[in-house]
Structures are given as C-alpha cells and as structure tokens.
C-alpha cells in the first residue's frame, strides 16, 4: 500500500512539474504546452494543487509504512 501511495505521489508531482512548465510556455505558443493546458485549465493556473496532493500522498505513504513497521509486518 505504501508503495502504491508513493507511486501516486511521484505521478502527481510529475504532473505538477509538467503543468508548471506549460503555464510559462503556453504564452509563446509551444505546441505541447498548449495541449497540456487545454486538457486542464485549472492545473495550468494552479499547478500547486498537484504539488499539495503529492505532499499529502507522501505523508500518507510514510504513515502506512510506519504503521506496518510498528505492527511488526
């Protein structure tokens, strides 16, 4: 379970980086940035939402891992 949460955190963080970079490049007409920002305007305006999600998922992953270590599994 902790591994899955960690993977989801990495994916959310990577998506946040993509939207963060696309936000700056859409004004000069980069094709990939226009495609990314047209898929979700919310994340293009606020890529920090994905970074917050990644942080929460990392905290949950650490909590699950710590809980399983404390229970002896």
Tab-separated table of N, CA, C and O in Angstrom:
chain	number	residue	atom	x	y	z
A	1	UNK	N	0.827	-1.196	0.000
A	1	UNK	CA	0.000	0.000	0.000
A	1	UNK	C	0.870	1.257	0.000
A	1	UNK	O	0.566	2.217	-0.702
A	2	UNK	N	1.924	1.233	0.812
A	2	UNK	CA	2.816	2.392	0.864
A	2	UNK	C	3.487	2.611	-0.490
A	2	UNK	O	3.682	3.754	-0.911
A	3	UNK	N	3.833	1.533	-1.168
A	3	UNK	CA	4.460	1.657	-2.478
A	3	UNK	C	3.529	2.296	-3.498
A	3	UNK	O	3.953	3.108	-4.317
A	4	UNK	N	2.265	1.910	-3.445
A	4	UNK	CA	1.278	2.487	-4.359
A	4	UNK	C	1.087	3.977	-4.077
A	4	UNK	O	1.025	4.788	-5.004
A	5	UNK	N	1.016	4.344	-2.812
A	5	UNK	CA	0.870	5.756	-2.459
A	5	UNK	C	2.093	6.558	-2.889
A	5	UNK	O	1.970	7.692	-3.358
A	6	UNK	N	3.272	5.969	-2.737
A	6	UNK	CA	4.493	6.641	-3.173
A	6	UNK	C	4.497	6.831	-4.689
A	6	UNK	O	4.870	7.890	-5.189
A	7	UNK	N	4.067	5.816	-5.417
A	7	UNK	CA	3.982	5.924	-6.878
A	7	UNK	C	2.999	7.018	-7.297
A	7	UNK	O	3.282	7.819	-8.190
A	8	UNK	N	1.856	7.067	-6.646
A	8	UNK	CA	0.876	8.108	-6.948
A	8	UNK	C	1.427	9.497	-6.625
A	8	UNK	O	1.149	10.461	-7.352
A	9	UNK	N	2.212	9.608	-5.558
A	9	UNK	CA	2.838	10.887	-5.210
A	9	UNK	C	3.825	11.308	-6.293
A	9	UNK	O	3.878	12.483	-6.673
A	10	UNK	N	4.596	10.367	-6.796
A	10	UNK	CA	5.529	10.686	-7.881
A	10	UNK	C	4.791	11.126	-9.145
A	10	UNK	O	5.209	12.078	-9.817
A	11	UNK	N	3.709	10.442	-9.458
A	11	UNK	CA	2.930	10.806	-10.646
A	11	UNK	C	2.298	12.188	-10.497
A	11	UNK	O	2.293	12.987	-11.436
A	12	UNK	N	1.761	12.478	-9.314
A	12	UNK	CA	1.158	13.790	-9.083
A	12	UNK	C	2.222	14.885	-9.135
A	12	UNK	O	1.991	15.965	-9.706
A	13	UNK	N	3.380	14.623	-8.559
A	13	UNK	CA	4.471	15.600	-8.618
A	13	UNK	C	4.959	15.830	-10.037
A	13	UNK	O	5.229	16.958	-10.439
A	14	UNK	N	5.074	14.755	-10.807
A	14	UNK	CA	5.493	14.883	-12.208
A	14	UNK	C	4.487	15.646	-13.033
A	14	UNK	O	4.853	16.476	-13.878
A	15	UNK	N	3.209	15.400	-12.792
A	15	UNK	CA	2.169	16.153	-13.496
A	15	UNK	C	2.216	17.624	-13.095
A	15	UNK	O	2.021	18.514	-13.938
A	16	UNK	N	2.497	17.881	-11.824
A	16	UNK	CA	2.620	19.263	-11.377
A	16	UNK	C	3.758	19.994	-12.060
A	16	UNK	O	3.622	21.150	-12.457
A	17	UNK	N	4.882	19.308	-12.232
A	17	UNK	CA	6.027	19.905	-12.935
A	17	UNK	C	5.664	20.193	-14.388
A	17	UNK	O	5.999	21.259	-14.931
A	18	UNK	N	4.965	19.255	-15.031
A	18	UNK	CA	4.566	19.460	-16.426
A	18	UNK	C	3.639	20.666	-16.561
A	18	UNK	O	3.816	21.504	-17.454
A	19	UNK	N	2.654	20.773	-15.675
A	19	UNK	CA	1.727	21.908	-15.742
A	19	UNK	C	2.422	23.214	-15.372
A	19	UNK	O	2.109	24.265	-15.934
A	20	UNK	N	3.353	23.163	-14.438
A	20	UNK	CA	4.095	24.366	-14.052
A	20	UNK	C	4.910	24.896	-15.228
A	20	UNK	O	4.928	26.098	-15.490
A	21	UNK	N	5.585	24.002	-15.926
A	21	UNK	CA	6.371	24.419	-17.087
A	21	UNK	C	5.481	24.857	-18.241
A	21	UNK	O	5.802	25.818	-18.953
A	22	UNK	N	4.374	24.162	-18.450
A	22	UNK	CA	3.464	24.509	-19.540
A	22	UNK	C	2.832	25.878	-19.325
A	22	UNK	O	2.586	26.610	-20.283
A	23	UNK	N	2.591	26.220	-18.078
A	23	UNK	CA	1.978	27.518	-17.779
A	23	UNK	C	2.819	28.668	-18.316
A	23	UNK	O	2.294	29.650	-18.840
A	24	UNK	N	4.136	28.548	-18.207
A	24	UNK	CA	5.011	29.620	-18.686
A	24	UNK	C	5.198	29.584	-20.200
A	24	UNK	O	5.429	30.620	-20.816
A	25	UNK	N	5.114	28.407	-20.798
A	25	UNK	CA	5.421	28.273	-22.221
A	25	UNK	C	4.202	28.415	-23.132
A	25	UNK	O	4.358	28.533	-24.342
A	26	UNK	N	3.004	28.397	-22.566
A	26	UNK	CA	1.810	28.497	-23.412
A	26	UNK	C	1.708	29.882	-24.041
A	26	UNK	O	1.164	30.028	-25.139
A	27	UNK	N	2.272	30.896	-23.401
A	27	UNK	CA	2.179	32.258	-23.938
A	27	UNK	C	3.019	32.442	-25.204
A	27	UNK	O	2.715	33.322	-26.015
A	28	UNK	N	4.055	31.617	-25.389
A	28	UNK	CA	4.863	31.734	-26.601
A	28	UNK	C	4.449	30.723	-27.662
A	28	UNK	O	5.063	30.640	-28.713
A	29	UNK	N	3.420	29.938	-27.376
A	29	UNK	CA	2.833	29.070	-28.379
A	29	UNK	C	3.471	27.702	-28.539
A	29	UNK	O	3.361	27.103	-29.606
A	30	UNK	N	4.145	27.209	-27.511
A	30	UNK	CA	4.687	25.845	-27.588
A	30	UNK	C	3.532	24.859	-27.745
A	30	UNK	O	2.556	24.903	-26.990
A	31	UNK	N	3.649	23.960	-28.728
A	31	UNK	CA	2.545	23.047	-29.037
A	31	UNK	C	2.198	22.131	-27.874
A	31	UNK	O	1.027	21.936	-27.557
A	32	UNK	N	3.218	21.561	-27.223
A	32	UNK	CA	2.926	20.631	-26.137
A	32	UNK	C	2.319	21.376	-24.947
A	32	UNK	O	1.446	20.850	-24.258
A	33	UNK	N	2.742	22.619	-24.717
A	33	UNK	CA	2.205	23.395	-23.600
A	33	UNK	C	0.749	23.766	-23.849
A	33	UNK	O	-0.069	23.725	-22.932
A	34	UNK	N	0.425	24.098	-25.082
A	34	UNK	CA	-0.966	24.401	-25.423
A	34	UNK	C	-1.834	23.160	-25.242
A	34	UNK	O	-2.945	23.234	-24.705
A	35	UNK	N	-1.320	21.998	-25.650
A	35	UNK	CA	-2.082	20.756	-25.496
A	35	UNK	C	-2.281	20.408	-24.025
A	35	UNK	O	-3.370	19.983	-23.620
A	36	UNK	N	-1.242	20.598	-23.216
A	36	UNK	CA	-1.350	20.285	-21.785
A	36	UNK	C	-2.330	21.231	-21.110
A	36	UNK	O	-3.190	20.801	-20.339
A	37	UNK	N	-2.209	22.513	-21.386
A	37	UNK	CA	-3.089	23.482	-20.727
A	37	UNK	C	-4.528	23.401	-21.223
A	37	UNK	O	-5.446	23.762	-20.492
A	38	UNK	N	-4.731	22.917	-22.446
A	38	UNK	CA	-6.105	22.758	-22.914
A	38	UNK	C	-6.763	21.533	-22.293
A	38	UNK	O	-7.983	21.453	-22.251
A	39	UNK	N	-5.960	20.603	-21.800
A	39	UNK	CA	-6.547	19.419	-21.159
A	39	UNK	C	-7.087	19.738	-19.772
A	39	UNK	O	-8.062	19.129	-19.336
A	40	UNK	N	-6.456	20.658	-19.064
A	40	UNK	CA	-6.947	21.054	-17.746
A	40	UNK	C	-6.483	22.466	-17.432
A	40	UNK	O	-5.336	22.677	-17.035
A	41	UNK	N	-7.374	23.410	-17.593
A	41	UNK	CA	-7.028	24.800	-17.338
A	41	UNK	C	-6.812	25.067	-15.851
A	41	UNK	O	-6.006	25.908	-15.478
A	42	UNK	N	-7.493	24.314	-14.991
A	42	UNK	CA	-7.338	24.509	-13.549
A	42	UNK	C	-5.906	24.241	-13.113
A	42	UNK	O	-5.308	25.038	-12.382
A	43	UNK	N	-5.334	23.125	-13.567
A	43	UNK	CA	-3.980	22.781	-13.150
A	43	UNK	C	-2.942	23.653	-13.842
A	43	UNK	O	-1.820	23.786	-13.352
A	44	UNK	N	-3.278	24.234	-14.970
A	44	UNK	CA	-2.349	25.148	-15.628
A	44	UNK	C	-2.285	26.465	-14.862
A	44	UNK	O	-1.239	27.091	-14.794
A	45	UNK	N	-3.397	26.867	-14.279
A	45	UNK	CA	-3.426	28.094	-13.485
A	45	UNK	C	-2.885	27.833	-12.076
A	45	UNK	O	-2.169	28.659	-11.514
A	46	UNK	N	-3.200	26.676	-11.515
A	46	UNK	CA	-2.790	26.339	-10.148
A	46	UNK	C	-2.089	24.980	-10.112
A	46	UNK	O	-2.641	23.991	-9.612
A	47	UNK	N	-0.851	24.877	-10.605
A	47	UNK	CA	-0.148	23.590	-10.530
A	47	UNK	C	0.212	23.221	-9.096
A	47	UNK	O	0.509	22.060	-8.809
A	48	UNK	N	0.132	24.190	-8.194
A	48	UNK	CA	0.430	23.898	-6.800
A	48	UNK	C	-0.560	22.915	-6.189
A	48	UNK	O	-0.212	22.208	-5.238
A	49	UNK	N	-1.761	22.816	-6.734
A	49	UNK	CA	-2.715	21.822	-6.240
A	49	UNK	C	-2.148	20.418	-6.389
A	49	UNK	O	-2.336	19.572	-5.509
A	50	UNK	N	-1.465	20.153	-7.488
A	50	UNK	CA	-0.856	18.839	-7.687
A	50	UNK	C	0.318	18.628	-6.742
A	50	UNK	O	0.542	17.511	-6.261
A	51	UNK	N	1.067	19.682	-6.453
A	51	UNK	CA	2.175	19.559	-5.507
A	51	UNK	C	1.654	19.296	-4.095
A	51	UNK	O	2.241	18.508	-3.350
A	52	UNK	N	0.557	19.939	-3.718
A	52	UNK	CA	-0.049	19.675	-2.416
A	52	UNK	C	-0.533	18.225	-2.330
A	52	UNK	O	-0.363	17.561	-1.306
A	53	UNK	N	-1.141	17.755	-3.407
A	53	UNK	CA	-1.613	16.375	-3.456
A	53	UNK	C	-0.455	15.404	-3.303
A	53	UNK	O	-0.560	14.419	-2.566
A	54	UNK	N	0.645	15.680	-3.981
A	54	UNK	CA	1.823	14.818	-3.877
A	54	UNK	C	2.357	14.809	-2.449
A	54	UNK	O	2.747	13.747	-1.933
A	55	UNK	N	2.369	15.947	-1.807
A	55	UNK	CA	2.826	16.019	-0.419
A	55	UNK	C	1.947	15.213	0.524
A	55	UNK	O	2.453	14.490	1.394
A	56	UNK	N	0.647	15.336	0.357
A	56	UNK	CA	-0.280	14.570	1.204
A	56	UNK	C	-0.111	13.075	0.972
A	56	UNK	O	-0.104	12.280	1.919
A	57	UNK	N	0.050	12.677	-0.288
A	57	UNK	CA	0.244	11.260	-0.585
A	57	UNK	C	1.553	10.744	0.008
A	57	UNK	O	1.612	9.600	0.478
A	58	UNK	N	2.602	11.552	0.002
A	58	UNK	CA	3.862	11.136	0.630
A	58	UNK	C	3.703	10.966	2.138
A	58	UNK	O	4.228	10.009	2.717
A	59	UNK	N	2.987	11.881	2.767
A	59	UNK	CA	2.748	11.762	4.210
A	59	UNK	C	1.942	10.500	4.504
A	59	UNK	O	2.243	9.764	5.453
A	60	UNK	N	0.934	10.222	3.697
A	60	UNK	CA	0.154	9.001	3.883
A	60	UNK	C	1.003	7.750	3.677
A	60	UNK	O	0.877	6.777	4.429
A	61	UNK	N	1.871	7.774	2.662
A	61	UNK	CA	2.738	6.623	2.407
A	61	UNK	C	3.669	6.380	3.588
A	61	UNK	O	3.870	5.231	4.010
A	62	UNK	N	4.223	7.456	4.130
A	62	UNK	CA	5.109	7.296	5.290
A	62	UNK	C	4.333	6.800	6.505
A	62	UNK	O	4.826	5.981	7.282
A	63	UNK	N	3.105	7.292	6.676
A	63	UNK	CA	2.277	6.826	7.793
A	63	UNK	C	1.924	5.349	7.677
A	63	UNK	O	1.967	4.614	8.653
A	64	UNK	N	1.587	4.915	6.470
A	64	UNK	CA	1.271	3.491	6.255
A	64	UNK	C	2.497	2.634	6.493
A	64	UNK	O	2.424	1.596	7.152
A	65	UNK	N	3.642	3.083	5.997
A	65	UNK	CA	4.882	2.317	6.183
A	65	UNK	C	5.284	2.276	7.655
A	65	UNK	O	5.696	1.231	8.153
A	66	UNK	N	5.166	3.392	8.338
A	66	UNK	CA	5.481	3.425	9.753
A	66	UNK	C	4.518	2.559	10.550
A	66	UNK	O	4.928	1.853	11.479
A	67	UNK	N	3.240	2.622	10.185
A	67	UNK	CA	2.253	1.786	10.873
A	67	UNK	C	2.500	0.311	10.689
A	67	UNK	O	2.373	-0.478	11.647
A	68	UNK	N	2.891	-0.096	9.485
A	68	UNK	CA	3.176	-1.514	9.270
A	68	UNK	C	4.472	-1.924	9.978
A	68	UNK	O	4.596	-3.049	10.445
A	69	UNK	N	5.439	-1.018	10.072
A	69	UNK	CA	6.674	-1.344	10.785
A	69	UNK	C	6.420	-1.455	12.287
A	69	UNK	O	7.014	-2.312	12.965
A	70	UNK	N	5.553	-0.619	12.806
A	70	UNK	CA	5.251	-0.646	14.237
A	70	UNK	C	4.441	-1.892	14.604
A	70	UNK	O	4.557	-2.389	15.728
A	71	UNK	N	3.621	-2.377	13.673
A	71	UNK	CA	2.813	-3.552	13.991
A	71	UNK	C	3.585	-4.852	13.763
A	71	UNK	O	3.099	-5.920	14.079
A	72	UNK	N	4.774	-4.757	13.194
A	72	UNK	CA	5.613	-5.934	13.025
A	72	UNK	C	5.423	-6.640	11.704
A	72	UNK	O	5.882	-7.767	11.529
A	73	UNK	N	4.768	-6.037	10.753
A	73	UNK	CA	4.555	-6.675	9.444
A	73	UNK	C	5.662	-6.347	8.501
A	73	UNK	O	6.138	-5.379	8.270
